[in-house]
PDB file of C-alpha atoms and ligand atoms in Angstrom:
ATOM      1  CA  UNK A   1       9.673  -4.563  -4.607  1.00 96.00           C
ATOM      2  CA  UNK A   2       8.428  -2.104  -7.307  1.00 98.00           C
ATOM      3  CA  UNK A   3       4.308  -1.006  -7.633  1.00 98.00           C
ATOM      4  CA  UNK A   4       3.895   0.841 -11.176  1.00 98.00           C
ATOM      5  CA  UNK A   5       0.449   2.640 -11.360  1.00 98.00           C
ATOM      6  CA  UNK A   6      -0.348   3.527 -15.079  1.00 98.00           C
ATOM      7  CA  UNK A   7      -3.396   5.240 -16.108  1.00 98.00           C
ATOM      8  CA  UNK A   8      -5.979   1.886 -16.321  1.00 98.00           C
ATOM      9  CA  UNK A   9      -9.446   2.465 -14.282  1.00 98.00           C
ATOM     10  CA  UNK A  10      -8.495   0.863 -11.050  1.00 98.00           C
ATOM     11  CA  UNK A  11      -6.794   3.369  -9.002  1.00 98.00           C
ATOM     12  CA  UNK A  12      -8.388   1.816  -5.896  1.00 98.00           C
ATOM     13  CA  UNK A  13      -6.391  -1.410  -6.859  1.00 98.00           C
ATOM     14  CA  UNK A  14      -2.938   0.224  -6.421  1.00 98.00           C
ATOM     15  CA  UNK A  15      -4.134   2.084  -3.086  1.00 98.00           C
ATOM     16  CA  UNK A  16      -4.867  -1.360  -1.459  1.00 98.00           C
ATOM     17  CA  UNK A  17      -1.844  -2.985  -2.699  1.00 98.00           C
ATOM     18  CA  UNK A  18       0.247  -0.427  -1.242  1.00 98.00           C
ATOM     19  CA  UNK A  19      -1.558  -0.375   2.214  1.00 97.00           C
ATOM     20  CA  UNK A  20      -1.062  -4.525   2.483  1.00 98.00           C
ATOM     21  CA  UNK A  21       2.558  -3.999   1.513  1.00 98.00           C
ATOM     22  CA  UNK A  22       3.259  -1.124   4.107  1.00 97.00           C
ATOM     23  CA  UNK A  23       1.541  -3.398   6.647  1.00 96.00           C
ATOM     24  CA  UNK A  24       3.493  -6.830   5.346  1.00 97.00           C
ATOM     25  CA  UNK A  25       6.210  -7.191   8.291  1.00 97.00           C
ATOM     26  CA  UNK A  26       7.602  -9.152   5.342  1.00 97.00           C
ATOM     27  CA  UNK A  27       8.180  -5.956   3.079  1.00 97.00           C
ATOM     28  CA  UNK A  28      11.129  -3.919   3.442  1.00 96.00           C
ATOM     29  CA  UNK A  29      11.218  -1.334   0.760  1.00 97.00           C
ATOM     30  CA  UNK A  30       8.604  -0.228  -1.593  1.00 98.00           C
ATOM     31  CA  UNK A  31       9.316   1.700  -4.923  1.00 98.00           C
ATOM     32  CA  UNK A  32       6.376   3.055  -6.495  1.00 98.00           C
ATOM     33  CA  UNK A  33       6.258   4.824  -9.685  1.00 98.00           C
ATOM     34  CA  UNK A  34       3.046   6.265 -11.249  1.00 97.00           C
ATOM     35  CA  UNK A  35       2.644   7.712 -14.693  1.00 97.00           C
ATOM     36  CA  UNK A  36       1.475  10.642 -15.496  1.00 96.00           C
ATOM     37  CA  UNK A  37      -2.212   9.336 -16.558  1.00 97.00           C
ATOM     38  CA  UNK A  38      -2.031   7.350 -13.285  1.00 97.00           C
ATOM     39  CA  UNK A  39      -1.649  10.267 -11.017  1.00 96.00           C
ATOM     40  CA  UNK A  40      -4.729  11.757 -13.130  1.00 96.00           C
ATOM     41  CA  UNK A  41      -6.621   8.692 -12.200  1.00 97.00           C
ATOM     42  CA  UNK A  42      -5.896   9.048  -8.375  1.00 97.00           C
ATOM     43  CA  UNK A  43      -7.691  11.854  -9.036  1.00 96.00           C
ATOM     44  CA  UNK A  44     -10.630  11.050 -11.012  1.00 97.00           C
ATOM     45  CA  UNK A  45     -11.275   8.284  -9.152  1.00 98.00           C
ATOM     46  CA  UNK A  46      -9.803   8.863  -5.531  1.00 97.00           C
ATOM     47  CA  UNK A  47      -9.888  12.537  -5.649  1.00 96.00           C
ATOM     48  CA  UNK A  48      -5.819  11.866  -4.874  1.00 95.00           C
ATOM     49  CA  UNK A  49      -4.396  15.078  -6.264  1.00 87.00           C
ATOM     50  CA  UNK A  50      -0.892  14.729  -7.555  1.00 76.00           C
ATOM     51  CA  UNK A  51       1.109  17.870  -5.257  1.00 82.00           C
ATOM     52  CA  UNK A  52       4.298  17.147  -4.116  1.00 84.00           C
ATOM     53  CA  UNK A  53       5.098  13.108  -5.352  1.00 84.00           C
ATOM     54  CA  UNK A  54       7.203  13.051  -2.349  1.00 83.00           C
ATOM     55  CA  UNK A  55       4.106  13.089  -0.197  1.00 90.00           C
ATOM     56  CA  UNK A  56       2.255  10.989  -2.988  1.00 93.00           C
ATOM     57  CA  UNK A  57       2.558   7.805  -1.168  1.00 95.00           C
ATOM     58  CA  UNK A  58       1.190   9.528   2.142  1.00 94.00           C
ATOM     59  CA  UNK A  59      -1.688  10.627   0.167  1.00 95.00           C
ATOM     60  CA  UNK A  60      -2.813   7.531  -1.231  1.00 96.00           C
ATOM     61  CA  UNK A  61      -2.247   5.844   2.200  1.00 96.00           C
ATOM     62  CA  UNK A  62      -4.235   8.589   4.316  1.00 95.00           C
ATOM     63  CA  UNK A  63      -1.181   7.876   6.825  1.00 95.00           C
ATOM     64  CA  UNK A  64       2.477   8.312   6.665  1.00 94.00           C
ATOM     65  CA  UNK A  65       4.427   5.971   4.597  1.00 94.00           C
ATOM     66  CA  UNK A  66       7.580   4.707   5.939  1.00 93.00           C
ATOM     67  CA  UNK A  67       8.743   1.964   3.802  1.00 96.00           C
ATOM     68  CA  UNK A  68       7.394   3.640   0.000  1.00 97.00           C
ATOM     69  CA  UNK A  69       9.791   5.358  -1.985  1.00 96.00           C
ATOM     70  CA  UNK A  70       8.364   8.011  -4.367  1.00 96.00           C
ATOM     71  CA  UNK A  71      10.569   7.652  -8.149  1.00 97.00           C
ATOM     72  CA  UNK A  72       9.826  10.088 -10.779  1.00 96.00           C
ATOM     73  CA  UNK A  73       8.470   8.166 -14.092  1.00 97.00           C
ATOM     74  CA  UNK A  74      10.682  10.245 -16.143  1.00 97.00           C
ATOM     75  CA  UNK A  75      13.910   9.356 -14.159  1.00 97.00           C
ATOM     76  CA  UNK A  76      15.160   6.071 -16.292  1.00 96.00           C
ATOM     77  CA  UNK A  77      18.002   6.199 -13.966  1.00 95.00           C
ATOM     78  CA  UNK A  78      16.911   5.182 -11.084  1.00 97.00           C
ATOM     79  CA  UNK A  79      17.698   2.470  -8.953  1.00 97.00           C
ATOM     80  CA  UNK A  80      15.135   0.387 -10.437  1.00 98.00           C
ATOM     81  CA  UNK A  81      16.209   0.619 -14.139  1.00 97.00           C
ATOM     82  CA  UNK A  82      19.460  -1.414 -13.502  1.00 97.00           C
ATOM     83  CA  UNK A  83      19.258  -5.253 -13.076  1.00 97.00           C
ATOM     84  CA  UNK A  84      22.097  -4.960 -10.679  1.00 97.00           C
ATOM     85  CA  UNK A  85      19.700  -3.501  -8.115  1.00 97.00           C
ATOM     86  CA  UNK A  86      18.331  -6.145  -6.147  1.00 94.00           C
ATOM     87  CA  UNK A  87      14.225  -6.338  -6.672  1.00 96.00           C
ATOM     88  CA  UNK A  88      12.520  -9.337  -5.782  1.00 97.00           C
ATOM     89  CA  UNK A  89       9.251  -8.750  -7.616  1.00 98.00           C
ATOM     90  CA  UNK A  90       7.458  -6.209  -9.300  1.00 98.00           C
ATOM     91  CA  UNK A  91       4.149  -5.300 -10.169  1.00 98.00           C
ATOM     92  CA  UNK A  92       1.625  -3.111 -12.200  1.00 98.00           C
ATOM     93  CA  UNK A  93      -1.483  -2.104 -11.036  1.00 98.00           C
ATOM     94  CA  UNK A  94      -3.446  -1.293 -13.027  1.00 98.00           C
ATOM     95  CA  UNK A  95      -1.611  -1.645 -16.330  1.00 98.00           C
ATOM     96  CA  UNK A  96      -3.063   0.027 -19.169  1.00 98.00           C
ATOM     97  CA  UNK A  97      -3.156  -1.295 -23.106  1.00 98.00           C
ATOM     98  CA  UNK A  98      -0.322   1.398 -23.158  1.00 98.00           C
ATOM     99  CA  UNK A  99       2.371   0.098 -20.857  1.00 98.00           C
ATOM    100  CA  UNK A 100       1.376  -3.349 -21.598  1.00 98.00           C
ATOM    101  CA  UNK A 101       2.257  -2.504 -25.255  1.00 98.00           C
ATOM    102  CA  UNK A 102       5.338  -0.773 -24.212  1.00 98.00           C
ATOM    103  CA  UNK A 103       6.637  -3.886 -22.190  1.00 98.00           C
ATOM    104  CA  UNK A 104       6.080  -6.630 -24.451  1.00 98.00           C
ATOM    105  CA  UNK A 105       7.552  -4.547 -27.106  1.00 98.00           C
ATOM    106  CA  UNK A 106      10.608  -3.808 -24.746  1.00 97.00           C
ATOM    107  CA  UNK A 107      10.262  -0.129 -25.955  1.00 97.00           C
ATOM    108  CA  UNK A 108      11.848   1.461 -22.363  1.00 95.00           C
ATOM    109  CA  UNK A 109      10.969   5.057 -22.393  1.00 95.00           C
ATOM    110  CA  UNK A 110       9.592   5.702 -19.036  1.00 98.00           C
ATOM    111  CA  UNK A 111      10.609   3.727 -15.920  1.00 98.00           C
ATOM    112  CA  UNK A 112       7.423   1.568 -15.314  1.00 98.00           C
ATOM    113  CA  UNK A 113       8.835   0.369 -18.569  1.00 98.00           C
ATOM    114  CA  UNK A 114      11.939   0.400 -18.126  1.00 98.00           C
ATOM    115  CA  UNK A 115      11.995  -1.359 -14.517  1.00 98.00           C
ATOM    116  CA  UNK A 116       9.430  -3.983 -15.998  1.00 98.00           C
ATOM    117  CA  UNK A 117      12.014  -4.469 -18.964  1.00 98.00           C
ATOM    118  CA  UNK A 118      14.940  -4.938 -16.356  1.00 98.00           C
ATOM    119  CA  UNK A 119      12.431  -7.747 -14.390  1.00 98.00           C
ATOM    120  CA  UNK A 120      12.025  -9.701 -17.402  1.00 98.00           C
ATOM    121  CA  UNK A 121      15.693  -9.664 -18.798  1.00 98.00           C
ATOM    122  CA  UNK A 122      17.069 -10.791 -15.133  1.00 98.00           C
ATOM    123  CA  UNK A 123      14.085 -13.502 -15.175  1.00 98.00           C
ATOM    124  CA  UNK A 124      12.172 -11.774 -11.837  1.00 98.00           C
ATOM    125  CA  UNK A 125       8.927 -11.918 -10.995  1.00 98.00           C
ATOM    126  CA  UNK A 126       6.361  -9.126 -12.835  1.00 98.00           C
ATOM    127  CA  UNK A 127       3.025  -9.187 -12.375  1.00 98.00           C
ATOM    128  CA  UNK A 128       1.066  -7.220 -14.862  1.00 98.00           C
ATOM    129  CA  UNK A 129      -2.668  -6.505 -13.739  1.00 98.00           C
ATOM    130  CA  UNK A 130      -4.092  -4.974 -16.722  1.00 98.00           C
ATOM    131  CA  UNK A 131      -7.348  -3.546 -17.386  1.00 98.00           C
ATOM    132  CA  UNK A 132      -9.237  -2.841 -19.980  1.00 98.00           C
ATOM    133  CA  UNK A 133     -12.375  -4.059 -21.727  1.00 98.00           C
ATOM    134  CA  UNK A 134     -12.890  -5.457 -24.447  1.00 98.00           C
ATOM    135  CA  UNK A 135      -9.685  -6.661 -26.061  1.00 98.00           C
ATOM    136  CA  UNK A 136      -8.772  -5.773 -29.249  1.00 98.00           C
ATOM    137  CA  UNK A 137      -6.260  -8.077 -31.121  1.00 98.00           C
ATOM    138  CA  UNK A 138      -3.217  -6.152 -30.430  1.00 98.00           C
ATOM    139  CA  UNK A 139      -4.222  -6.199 -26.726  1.00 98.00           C
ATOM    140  CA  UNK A 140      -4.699  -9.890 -26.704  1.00 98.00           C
ATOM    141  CA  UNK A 141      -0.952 -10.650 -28.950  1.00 98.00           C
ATOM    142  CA  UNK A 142       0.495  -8.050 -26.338  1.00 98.00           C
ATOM    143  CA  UNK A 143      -0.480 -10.441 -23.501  1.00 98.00           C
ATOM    144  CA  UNK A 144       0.623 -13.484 -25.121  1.00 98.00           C
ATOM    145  CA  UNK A 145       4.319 -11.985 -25.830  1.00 98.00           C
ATOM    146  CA  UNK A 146       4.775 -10.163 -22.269  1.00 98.00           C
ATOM    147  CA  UNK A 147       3.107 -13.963 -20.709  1.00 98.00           C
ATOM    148  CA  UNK A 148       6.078 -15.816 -23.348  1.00 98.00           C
ATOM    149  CA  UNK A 149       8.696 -13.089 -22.227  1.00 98.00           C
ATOM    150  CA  UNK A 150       8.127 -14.089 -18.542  1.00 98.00           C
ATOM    151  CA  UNK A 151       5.156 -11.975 -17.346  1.00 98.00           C
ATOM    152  CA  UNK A 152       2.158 -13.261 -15.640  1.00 98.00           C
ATOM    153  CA  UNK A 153      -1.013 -12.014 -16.873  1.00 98.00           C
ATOM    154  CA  UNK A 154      -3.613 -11.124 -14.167  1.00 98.00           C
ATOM    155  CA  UNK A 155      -6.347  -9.262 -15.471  1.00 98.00           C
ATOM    156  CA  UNK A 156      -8.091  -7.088 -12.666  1.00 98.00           C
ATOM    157  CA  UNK A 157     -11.246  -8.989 -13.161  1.00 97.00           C
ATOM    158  CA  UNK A 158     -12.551  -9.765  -9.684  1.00 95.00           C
ATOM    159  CA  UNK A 159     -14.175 -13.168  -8.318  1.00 93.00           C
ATOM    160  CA  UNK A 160     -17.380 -13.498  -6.493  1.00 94.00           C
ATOM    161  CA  UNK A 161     -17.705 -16.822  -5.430  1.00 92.00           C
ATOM    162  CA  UNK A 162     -16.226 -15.336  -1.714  1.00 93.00           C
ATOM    163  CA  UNK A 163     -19.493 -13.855  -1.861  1.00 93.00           C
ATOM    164  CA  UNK A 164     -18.067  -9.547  -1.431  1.00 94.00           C
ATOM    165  CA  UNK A 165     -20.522  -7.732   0.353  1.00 96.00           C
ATOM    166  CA  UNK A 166     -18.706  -4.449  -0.717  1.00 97.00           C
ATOM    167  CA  UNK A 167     -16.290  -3.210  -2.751  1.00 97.00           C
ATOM    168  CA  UNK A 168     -13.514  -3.073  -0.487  1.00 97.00           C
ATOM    169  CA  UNK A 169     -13.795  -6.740   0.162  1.00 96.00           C
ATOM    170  CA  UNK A 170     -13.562  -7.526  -3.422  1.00 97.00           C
ATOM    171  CA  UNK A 171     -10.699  -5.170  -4.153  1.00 98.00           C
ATOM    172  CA  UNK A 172      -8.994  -6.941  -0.977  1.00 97.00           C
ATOM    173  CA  UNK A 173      -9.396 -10.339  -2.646  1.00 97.00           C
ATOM    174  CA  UNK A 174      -8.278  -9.648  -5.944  1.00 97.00           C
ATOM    175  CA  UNK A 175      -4.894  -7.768  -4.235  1.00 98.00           C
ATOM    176  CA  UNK A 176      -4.515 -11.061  -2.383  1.00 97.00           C
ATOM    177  CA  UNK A 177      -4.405 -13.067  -5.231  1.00 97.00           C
ATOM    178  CA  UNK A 178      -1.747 -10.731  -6.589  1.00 97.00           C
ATOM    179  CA  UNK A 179      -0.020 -10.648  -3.837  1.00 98.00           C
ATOM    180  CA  UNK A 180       0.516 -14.308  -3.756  1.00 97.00           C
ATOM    181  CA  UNK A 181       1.803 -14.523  -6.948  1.00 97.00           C
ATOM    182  CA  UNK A 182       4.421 -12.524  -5.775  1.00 96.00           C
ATOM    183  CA  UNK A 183       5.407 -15.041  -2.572  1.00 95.00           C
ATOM    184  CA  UNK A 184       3.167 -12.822  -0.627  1.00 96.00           C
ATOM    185  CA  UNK A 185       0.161 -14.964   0.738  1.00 94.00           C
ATOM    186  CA  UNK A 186      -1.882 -12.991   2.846  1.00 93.00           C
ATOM    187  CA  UNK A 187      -3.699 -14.112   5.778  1.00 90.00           C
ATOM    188  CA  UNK A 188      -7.336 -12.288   4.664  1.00 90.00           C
ATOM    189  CA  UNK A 189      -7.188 -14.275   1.302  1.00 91.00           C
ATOM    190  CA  UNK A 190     -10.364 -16.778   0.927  1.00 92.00           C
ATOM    191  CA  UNK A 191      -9.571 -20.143  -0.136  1.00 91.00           C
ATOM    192  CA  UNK A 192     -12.322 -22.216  -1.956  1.00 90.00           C
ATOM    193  CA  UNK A 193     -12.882 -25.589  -0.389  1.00 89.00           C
ATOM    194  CA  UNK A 194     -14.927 -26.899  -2.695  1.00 88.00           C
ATOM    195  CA  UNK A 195     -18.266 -25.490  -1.143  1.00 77.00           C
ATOM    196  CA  UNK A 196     -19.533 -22.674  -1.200  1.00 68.00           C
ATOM    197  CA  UNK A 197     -20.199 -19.964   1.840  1.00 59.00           C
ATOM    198  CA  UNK A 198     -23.905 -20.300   1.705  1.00 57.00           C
ATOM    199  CA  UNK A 199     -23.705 -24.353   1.495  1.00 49.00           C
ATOM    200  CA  UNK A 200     -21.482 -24.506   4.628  1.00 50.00           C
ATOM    201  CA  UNK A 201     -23.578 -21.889   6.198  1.00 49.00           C
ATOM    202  CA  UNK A 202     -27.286 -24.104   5.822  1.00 47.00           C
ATOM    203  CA  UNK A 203     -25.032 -27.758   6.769  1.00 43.00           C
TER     204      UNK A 203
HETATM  205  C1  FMN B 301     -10.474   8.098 -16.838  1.00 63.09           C
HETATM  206  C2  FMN B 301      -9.602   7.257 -17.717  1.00 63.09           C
HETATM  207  C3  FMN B 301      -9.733   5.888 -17.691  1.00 63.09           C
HETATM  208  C4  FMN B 301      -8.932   5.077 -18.487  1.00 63.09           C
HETATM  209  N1  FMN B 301      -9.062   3.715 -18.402  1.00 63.09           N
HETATM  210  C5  FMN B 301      -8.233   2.931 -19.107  1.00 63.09           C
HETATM  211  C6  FMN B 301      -8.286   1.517 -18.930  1.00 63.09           C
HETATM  212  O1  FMN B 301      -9.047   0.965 -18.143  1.00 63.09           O
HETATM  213  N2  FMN B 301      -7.406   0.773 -19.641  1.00 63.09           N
HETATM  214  C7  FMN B 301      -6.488   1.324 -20.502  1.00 63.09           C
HETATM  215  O2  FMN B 301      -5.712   0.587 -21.091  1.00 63.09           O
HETATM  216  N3  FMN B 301      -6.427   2.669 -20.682  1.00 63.09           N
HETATM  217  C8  FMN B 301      -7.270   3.480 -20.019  1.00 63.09           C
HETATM  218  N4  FMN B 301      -7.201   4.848 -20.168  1.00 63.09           N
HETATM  219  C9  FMN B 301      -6.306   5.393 -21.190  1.00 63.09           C
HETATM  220  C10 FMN B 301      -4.862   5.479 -20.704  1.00 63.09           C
HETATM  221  O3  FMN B 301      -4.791   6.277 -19.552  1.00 63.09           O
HETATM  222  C11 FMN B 301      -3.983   6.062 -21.812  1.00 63.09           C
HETATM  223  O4  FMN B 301      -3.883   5.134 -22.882  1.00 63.09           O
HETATM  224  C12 FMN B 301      -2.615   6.460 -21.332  1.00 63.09           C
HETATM  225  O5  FMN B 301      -1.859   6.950 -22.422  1.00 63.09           O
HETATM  226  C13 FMN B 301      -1.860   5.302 -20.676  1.00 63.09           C
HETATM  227  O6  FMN B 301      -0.597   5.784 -20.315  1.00 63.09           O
HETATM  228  P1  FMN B 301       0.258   5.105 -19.176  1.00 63.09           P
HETATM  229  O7  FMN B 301       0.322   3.658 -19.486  1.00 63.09           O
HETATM  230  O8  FMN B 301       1.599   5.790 -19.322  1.00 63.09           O
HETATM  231  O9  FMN B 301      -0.377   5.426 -17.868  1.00 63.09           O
HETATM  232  C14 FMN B 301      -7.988   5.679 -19.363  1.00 63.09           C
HETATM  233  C15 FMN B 301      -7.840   7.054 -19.379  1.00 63.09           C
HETATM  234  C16 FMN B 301      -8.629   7.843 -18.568  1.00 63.09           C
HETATM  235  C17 FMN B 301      -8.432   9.332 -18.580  1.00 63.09           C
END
């Protein structure tokens, strides 16, 4: 699958989504591609400098990374910018008003772009998590033609009816909920029931 980090506030998102992939037994091969302004907000929020983007993925883990491959954003010949390489999914996260604007304009001039472009032409799975707040009108008719060309929307807006006691566990269950949109249910994912945590607790 492909992870595209653009330069949204949420760099925390992408780190966790790349640590449950390299952990999925289910996940093979990992191409991530960050943008520039992404790699400066690994920093400003992570204190992930950008170096070496070979070693990028080992940075962002804090651990080796053996199934993440590093692509340069610039290089719209990679692997990933032809629909006859086989992706199953991909996803962004974060995805700025930029590259959201970019893909539902099909203007291909990077390869977040450009590899989102190919997953909507060969009808594959892209999840965009954008971020931003408020919407202005060209944000919202951005949505609505990446959502008609195929994307799914899924703004990184977190729930809190699992009741998070810190941030990690509500970065965790927003990542779960994207990662079952792309056929990746994960175990740690609360389901609602119909009650909630407190209710069950006092029965
Ligand atoms: C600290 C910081 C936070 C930002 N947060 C957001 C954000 O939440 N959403 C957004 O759309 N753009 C945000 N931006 C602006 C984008 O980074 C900027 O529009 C950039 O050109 C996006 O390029 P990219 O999509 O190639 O990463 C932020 C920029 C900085 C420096």
């Amino acid at each position: 699958m492909t992870v595209g980090v653009t330069g949204a506030s949420g760099a925390i998102l992408a780190q966790k989504t790349l640590a449950l992939l390299e952990a999925d037994a289910r996940v093979s091969r990992i191409h991530l591609v960050v943008t520039e302004t992404g790699q400066r907000l690994f920093a400003e929020e992570l204190g992930i400098t950008a170096g070496d983007l070979k070693q990028l993925a080992t940075r962002i883990l804090g651990k080796p990374a053996s199934k993440i491959e590093v692509l340069a954003n610039k290089d719209v010949g990679a692997s990933i910018a032809s629909g006859s390489y086989e992706v199953d999914s991909m996803m962004v996260i974060p995805c700025s008003m930029g590259t959201l604007a970019a893909i539902a304009n099909g203007i291909s001039d990077d390869l977040v772009a450009r590899a989102a472009d190919v997953m909507l032409k060969e009808a594959r799975k892209l999840v965009l998590c954008i971020r931003d707040t408020p919407f202005n009108r060209v944000h919202l008719e951005n949505m609505l033609r990446a959502q008609h060309a195929g994307a799914v929307i899924m703004p990184a807006i977190p729930a809190f009816y699992h009741q998070p006691k810190t941030i990690d566990e509500l970065v965790t269950q927003y990542v779960c909920r994207v990662l079952g949109q792309i056929g990746l249910p994960q175990e740690k994912m609360y389901r609602w029931t119909g009650r909630a945590a407190t209710k069950e607790a006092k029965a």
